[in-house]
Amino acid sequence: MSESTVQLRDKGVLTLPAALRQRYKLQPGDLFSLIDLGDGNIMLTPRVSRVAALGDRVAEMLQEEGVSVDDVLLCLEEEREAYYRDHFAAAE
């Protein structure tokens, strides 16, 4: 764990050190949760959308493997048809 000093400026603005912004890929407009721990201590944590982060990771993996969105959609359609055939077609 590292420690940094920041100064509270006009209108409540805090500037996070560049090294932290880069390490955690923080961008202007990112949201944070502020938790009052009591005894004058606060904790500031990024509110990263888990869905967005996972979506970005999936996109990276697809790109690394050379798979397009159309490939994924075609595969999903084929799987949906196989699932329907295996679970519902026999009941008709």
Coordinates of N, CA and C in Angstrom, one line a residue:
M1 N 0.9 -1.2 0.0 CA 0.0 0.0 0.0 C 0.9 1.2 0.0
S2 N 0.6 2.2 -0.8 CA 1.3 3.5 -0.9 C 0.5 4.6 -0.3
E3 N 1.2 5.7 0.0 CA 0.5 6.8 0.5 C 0.8 8.1 -0.3
S4 N -0.2 8.9 -0.6 CA 0.0 10.1 -1.4 C -0.7 11.3 -0.6
T5 N -0.2 12.4 -0.9 CA -0.8 13.6 -0.3 C -1.5 14.4 -1.4
V6 N -2.7 14.8 -1.1 CA -3.5 15.6 -2.1 C -4.0 16.8 -1.3
Q7 N -4.3 17.8 -2.1 CA -4.8 19.1 -1.4 C -6.2 19.3 -1.9
L8 N -7.1 19.6 -0.9 CA -8.5 20.0 -1.3 C -8.5 21.4 -1.8
R9 N -9.0 21.6 -3.0 CA -9.0 22.9 -3.6 C -10.4 23.5 -3.6
D10 N -10.5 24.7 -4.2 CA -11.8 25.4 -4.3 C -12.8 24.4 -4.8
K11 N -14.0 24.6 -4.4 CA -15.2 23.8 -4.8 C -15.0 22.3 -4.5
G12 N -14.1 22.0 -3.6 CA -14.0 20.6 -3.2 C -13.2 19.7 -4.1
V13 N -12.4 20.3 -5.0 CA -11.7 19.5 -6.0 C -10.4 18.9 -5.4
L14 N -10.3 17.6 -5.7 CA -9.0 16.8 -5.3 C -8.4 16.4 -6.6
T15 N -7.1 16.5 -6.7 CA -6.4 16.0 -7.9 C -5.6 14.8 -7.5
L16 N -5.9 13.7 -8.1 CA -5.2 12.4 -7.8 C -3.8 12.5 -8.5
P17 N -2.8 11.9 -7.9 CA -1.5 11.9 -8.6 C -1.5 11.1 -9.9
A18 N -0.8 11.6 -10.9 CA -0.8 11.1 -12.2 C -0.4 9.6 -12.2
A19 N 0.5 9.2 -11.3 CA 0.9 7.7 -11.3 C -0.3 6.9 -10.9
L20 N -1.2 7.3 -10.0 CA -2.4 6.6 -9.6 C -3.4 6.5 -10.8
R21 N -3.6 7.7 -11.4 CA -4.5 7.7 -12.5 C -4.1 6.8 -13.7
Q22 N -2.8 6.8 -13.9 CA -2.3 5.9 -15.0 C -2.4 4.4 -14.6
R23 N -2.0 4.1 -13.3 CA -2.0 2.7 -12.9 C -3.4 2.1 -12.9
Y24 N -4.4 2.9 -12.5 CA -5.8 2.4 -12.5 C -6.6 2.8 -13.7
K25 N -5.9 3.4 -14.7 CA -6.6 3.8 -15.9 C -7.8 4.7 -15.6
L26 N -7.7 5.7 -14.8 CA -8.7 6.6 -14.4 C -8.8 7.7 -15.4
Q27 N -10.0 8.1 -15.8 CA -10.3 9.1 -16.8 C -11.1 10.2 -16.2
P28 N -11.1 11.4 -16.8 CA -12.0 12.5 -16.3 C -13.4 12.0 -16.5
G29 N -14.2 12.3 -15.5 CA -15.6 11.9 -15.5 C -15.9 10.5 -14.8
D30 N -14.8 9.8 -14.5 CA -15.0 8.5 -13.7 C -15.7 8.8 -12.4
L31 N -16.5 7.9 -11.9 CA -17.2 8.0 -10.7 C -16.5 7.3 -9.6
F32 N -16.6 7.8 -8.3 CA -16.0 7.2 -7.2 C -17.0 7.1 -6.0
S33 N -16.8 6.1 -5.2 CA -17.6 6.0 -3.9 C -16.7 6.6 -2.8
L34 N -17.4 7.4 -2.0 CA -16.7 8.0 -0.8 C -17.3 7.4 0.4
I35 N -16.5 6.7 1.2 CA -17.0 6.0 2.4 C -16.4 6.7 3.6
D36 N -17.2 7.1 4.5 CA -16.8 7.7 5.8 C -16.5 6.6 6.8
L37 N -15.2 6.4 7.0 CA -14.8 5.3 7.9 C -14.8 5.7 9.4
G38 N -15.1 7.0 9.6 CA -15.1 7.5 11.0 C -13.8 7.9 11.4
D39 N -13.7 8.6 12.6 CA -12.4 9.1 13.2 C -11.6 9.9 12.2
G40 N -12.3 10.6 11.3 CA -11.6 11.5 10.3 C -11.1 10.8 9.1
N41 N -11.3 9.5 9.0 CA -10.8 8.7 7.8 C -11.9 8.5 6.8
I42 N -11.5 8.7 5.5 CA -12.4 8.4 4.4 C -11.7 7.5 3.4
M43 N -12.5 6.8 2.7 CA -11.9 5.9 1.6 C -12.6 6.2 0.3
L44 N -11.8 6.4 -0.7 CA -12.3 6.8 -2.0 C -12.0 5.6 -3.0
T45 N -13.0 5.1 -3.6 CA -12.8 3.9 -4.5 C -13.5 4.2 -5.8
P46 N -12.8 3.8 -6.9 CA -13.5 4.0 -8.2 C -14.7 3.1 -8.3
R47 N -15.7 3.6 -8.9 CA -17.0 2.9 -9.2 C -16.9 2.4 -10.7
V48 N -16.2 1.4 -10.9 CA -16.0 0.9 -12.2 C -17.2 -0.1 -12.5
S49 N -17.8 0.1 -13.6 CA -18.9 -0.8 -14.0 C -18.4 -2.1 -14.3
R50 N -18.8 -3.1 -13.5 CA -18.3 -4.5 -13.7 C -18.7 -5.0 -15.1
V51 N -19.9 -4.6 -15.6 CA -20.3 -5.0 -16.9 C -19.4 -4.4 -18.0
A52 N -19.1 -3.1 -17.8 CA -18.2 -2.5 -18.8 C -16.8 -3.1 -18.8
A53 N -16.3 -3.4 -17.7 CA -15.0 -3.9 -17.6 C -14.9 -5.3 -18.2
L54 N -15.9 -6.1 -17.9 CA -16.0 -7.5 -18.5 C -16.2 -7.4 -20.0
G55 N -17.0 -6.5 -20.4 CA -17.3 -6.3 -21.9 C -16.0 -5.9 -22.6
D56 N -15.2 -5.0 -22.0 CA -13.9 -4.6 -22.5 C -13.0 -5.8 -22.6
R57 N -13.0 -6.6 -21.6 CA -12.1 -7.8 -21.6 C -12.5 -8.8 -22.7
V58 N -13.8 -9.0 -22.8 CA -14.3 -9.9 -23.9 C -13.9 -9.4 -25.2
A59 N -14.0 -8.1 -25.4 CA -13.7 -7.5 -26.7 C -12.2 -7.7 -27.0
E60 N -11.3 -7.5 -26.0 CA -9.9 -7.8 -26.1 C -9.6 -9.2 -26.5
M61 N -10.3 -10.1 -25.8 CA -10.1 -11.6 -26.1 C -10.5 -11.9 -27.5
L62 N -11.6 -11.4 -28.0 CA -12.1 -11.6 -29.3 C -11.1 -11.1 -30.3
Q63 N -10.6 -9.9 -30.1 CA -9.7 -9.3 -31.0 C -8.4 -10.1 -31.1
E64 N -7.9 -10.6 -29.9 CA -6.7 -11.4 -29.9 C -6.9 -12.7 -30.7
E65 N -8.1 -13.2 -30.7 CA -8.3 -14.5 -31.3 C -8.8 -14.3 -32.8
G66 N -9.0 -13.0 -33.2 CA -9.4 -12.8 -34.6 C -10.8 -13.1 -34.8
V67 N -11.7 -13.1 -33.8 CA -13.1 -13.4 -33.9 C -13.9 -12.1 -34.0
S68 N -14.8 -12.1 -35.0 CA -15.6 -10.9 -35.1 C -17.0 -11.0 -34.4
V69 N -17.7 -9.9 -34.2 CA -19.0 -9.9 -33.6 C -19.9 -10.8 -34.4
D70 N -19.8 -10.7 -35.7 CA -20.7 -11.6 -36.6 C -20.4 -13.0 -36.3
D71 N -19.1 -13.4 -36.1 CA -18.8 -14.8 -35.8 C -19.5 -15.2 -34.5
V72 N -19.5 -14.4 -33.5 CA -20.1 -14.7 -32.2 C -21.6 -14.8 -32.4
L73 N -22.2 -13.9 -33.1 CA -23.7 -14.0 -33.3 C -24.1 -15.2 -34.1
L74 N -23.3 -15.6 -35.1 CA -23.6 -16.8 -35.8 C -23.5 -18.0 -34.9
C75 N -22.5 -18.1 -34.1 CA -22.3 -19.2 -33.2 C -23.5 -19.3 -32.2
L76 N -23.9 -18.1 -31.6 CA -25.0 -18.1 -30.7 C -26.3 -18.6 -31.4
E77 N -26.5 -18.2 -32.6 CA -27.7 -18.7 -33.3 C -27.7 -20.2 -33.5
E78 N -26.5 -20.7 -33.8 CA -26.4 -22.1 -34.0 C -26.6 -22.9 -32.7
E79 N -26.1 -22.3 -31.6 CA -26.3 -22.9 -30.3 C -27.7 -22.9 -29.9
R80 N -28.4 -21.7 -30.2 CA -29.8 -21.6 -29.8 C -30.6 -22.7 -30.6
E81 N -30.4 -22.8 -31.8 CA -31.1 -23.8 -32.6 C -30.8 -25.2 -32.1
A82 N -29.6 -25.6 -31.8 CA -29.3 -26.9 -31.2 C -30.0 -27.1 -29.9
Y83 N -30.0 -26.1 -29.0 CA -30.7 -26.2 -27.7 C -32.2 -26.4 -27.9
Y84 N -32.8 -25.7 -28.8 CA -34.2 -25.9 -29.1 C -34.5 -27.3 -29.6
R85 N -33.7 -27.7 -30.6 CA -33.8 -29.0 -31.2 C -33.7 -30.1 -30.1
D86 N -32.7 -30.0 -29.2 CA -32.5 -31.0 -28.1 C -33.5 -31.0 -27.0
H87 N -34.1 -29.8 -26.7 CA -35.0 -29.7 -25.6 C -36.5 -29.6 -25.9
F88 N -36.8 -29.1 -27.1 CA -38.2 -28.8 -27.4 C -38.7 -29.5 -28.6
A89 N -37.9 -29.7 -29.6 CA -38.4 -30.3 -30.8 C -38.9 -31.7 -30.6
A90 N -38.3 -32.5 -29.8 CA -38.8 -33.9 -29.5 C -40.2 -33.9 -28.8
A91 N -40.5 -32.9 -28.1 CA -41.8 -32.8 -27.4 C -43.0 -32.5 -28.4
E92 N -42.7 -32.1 -29.6 CA -43.8 -31.7 -30.5 C -44.4 -32.9 -31.1

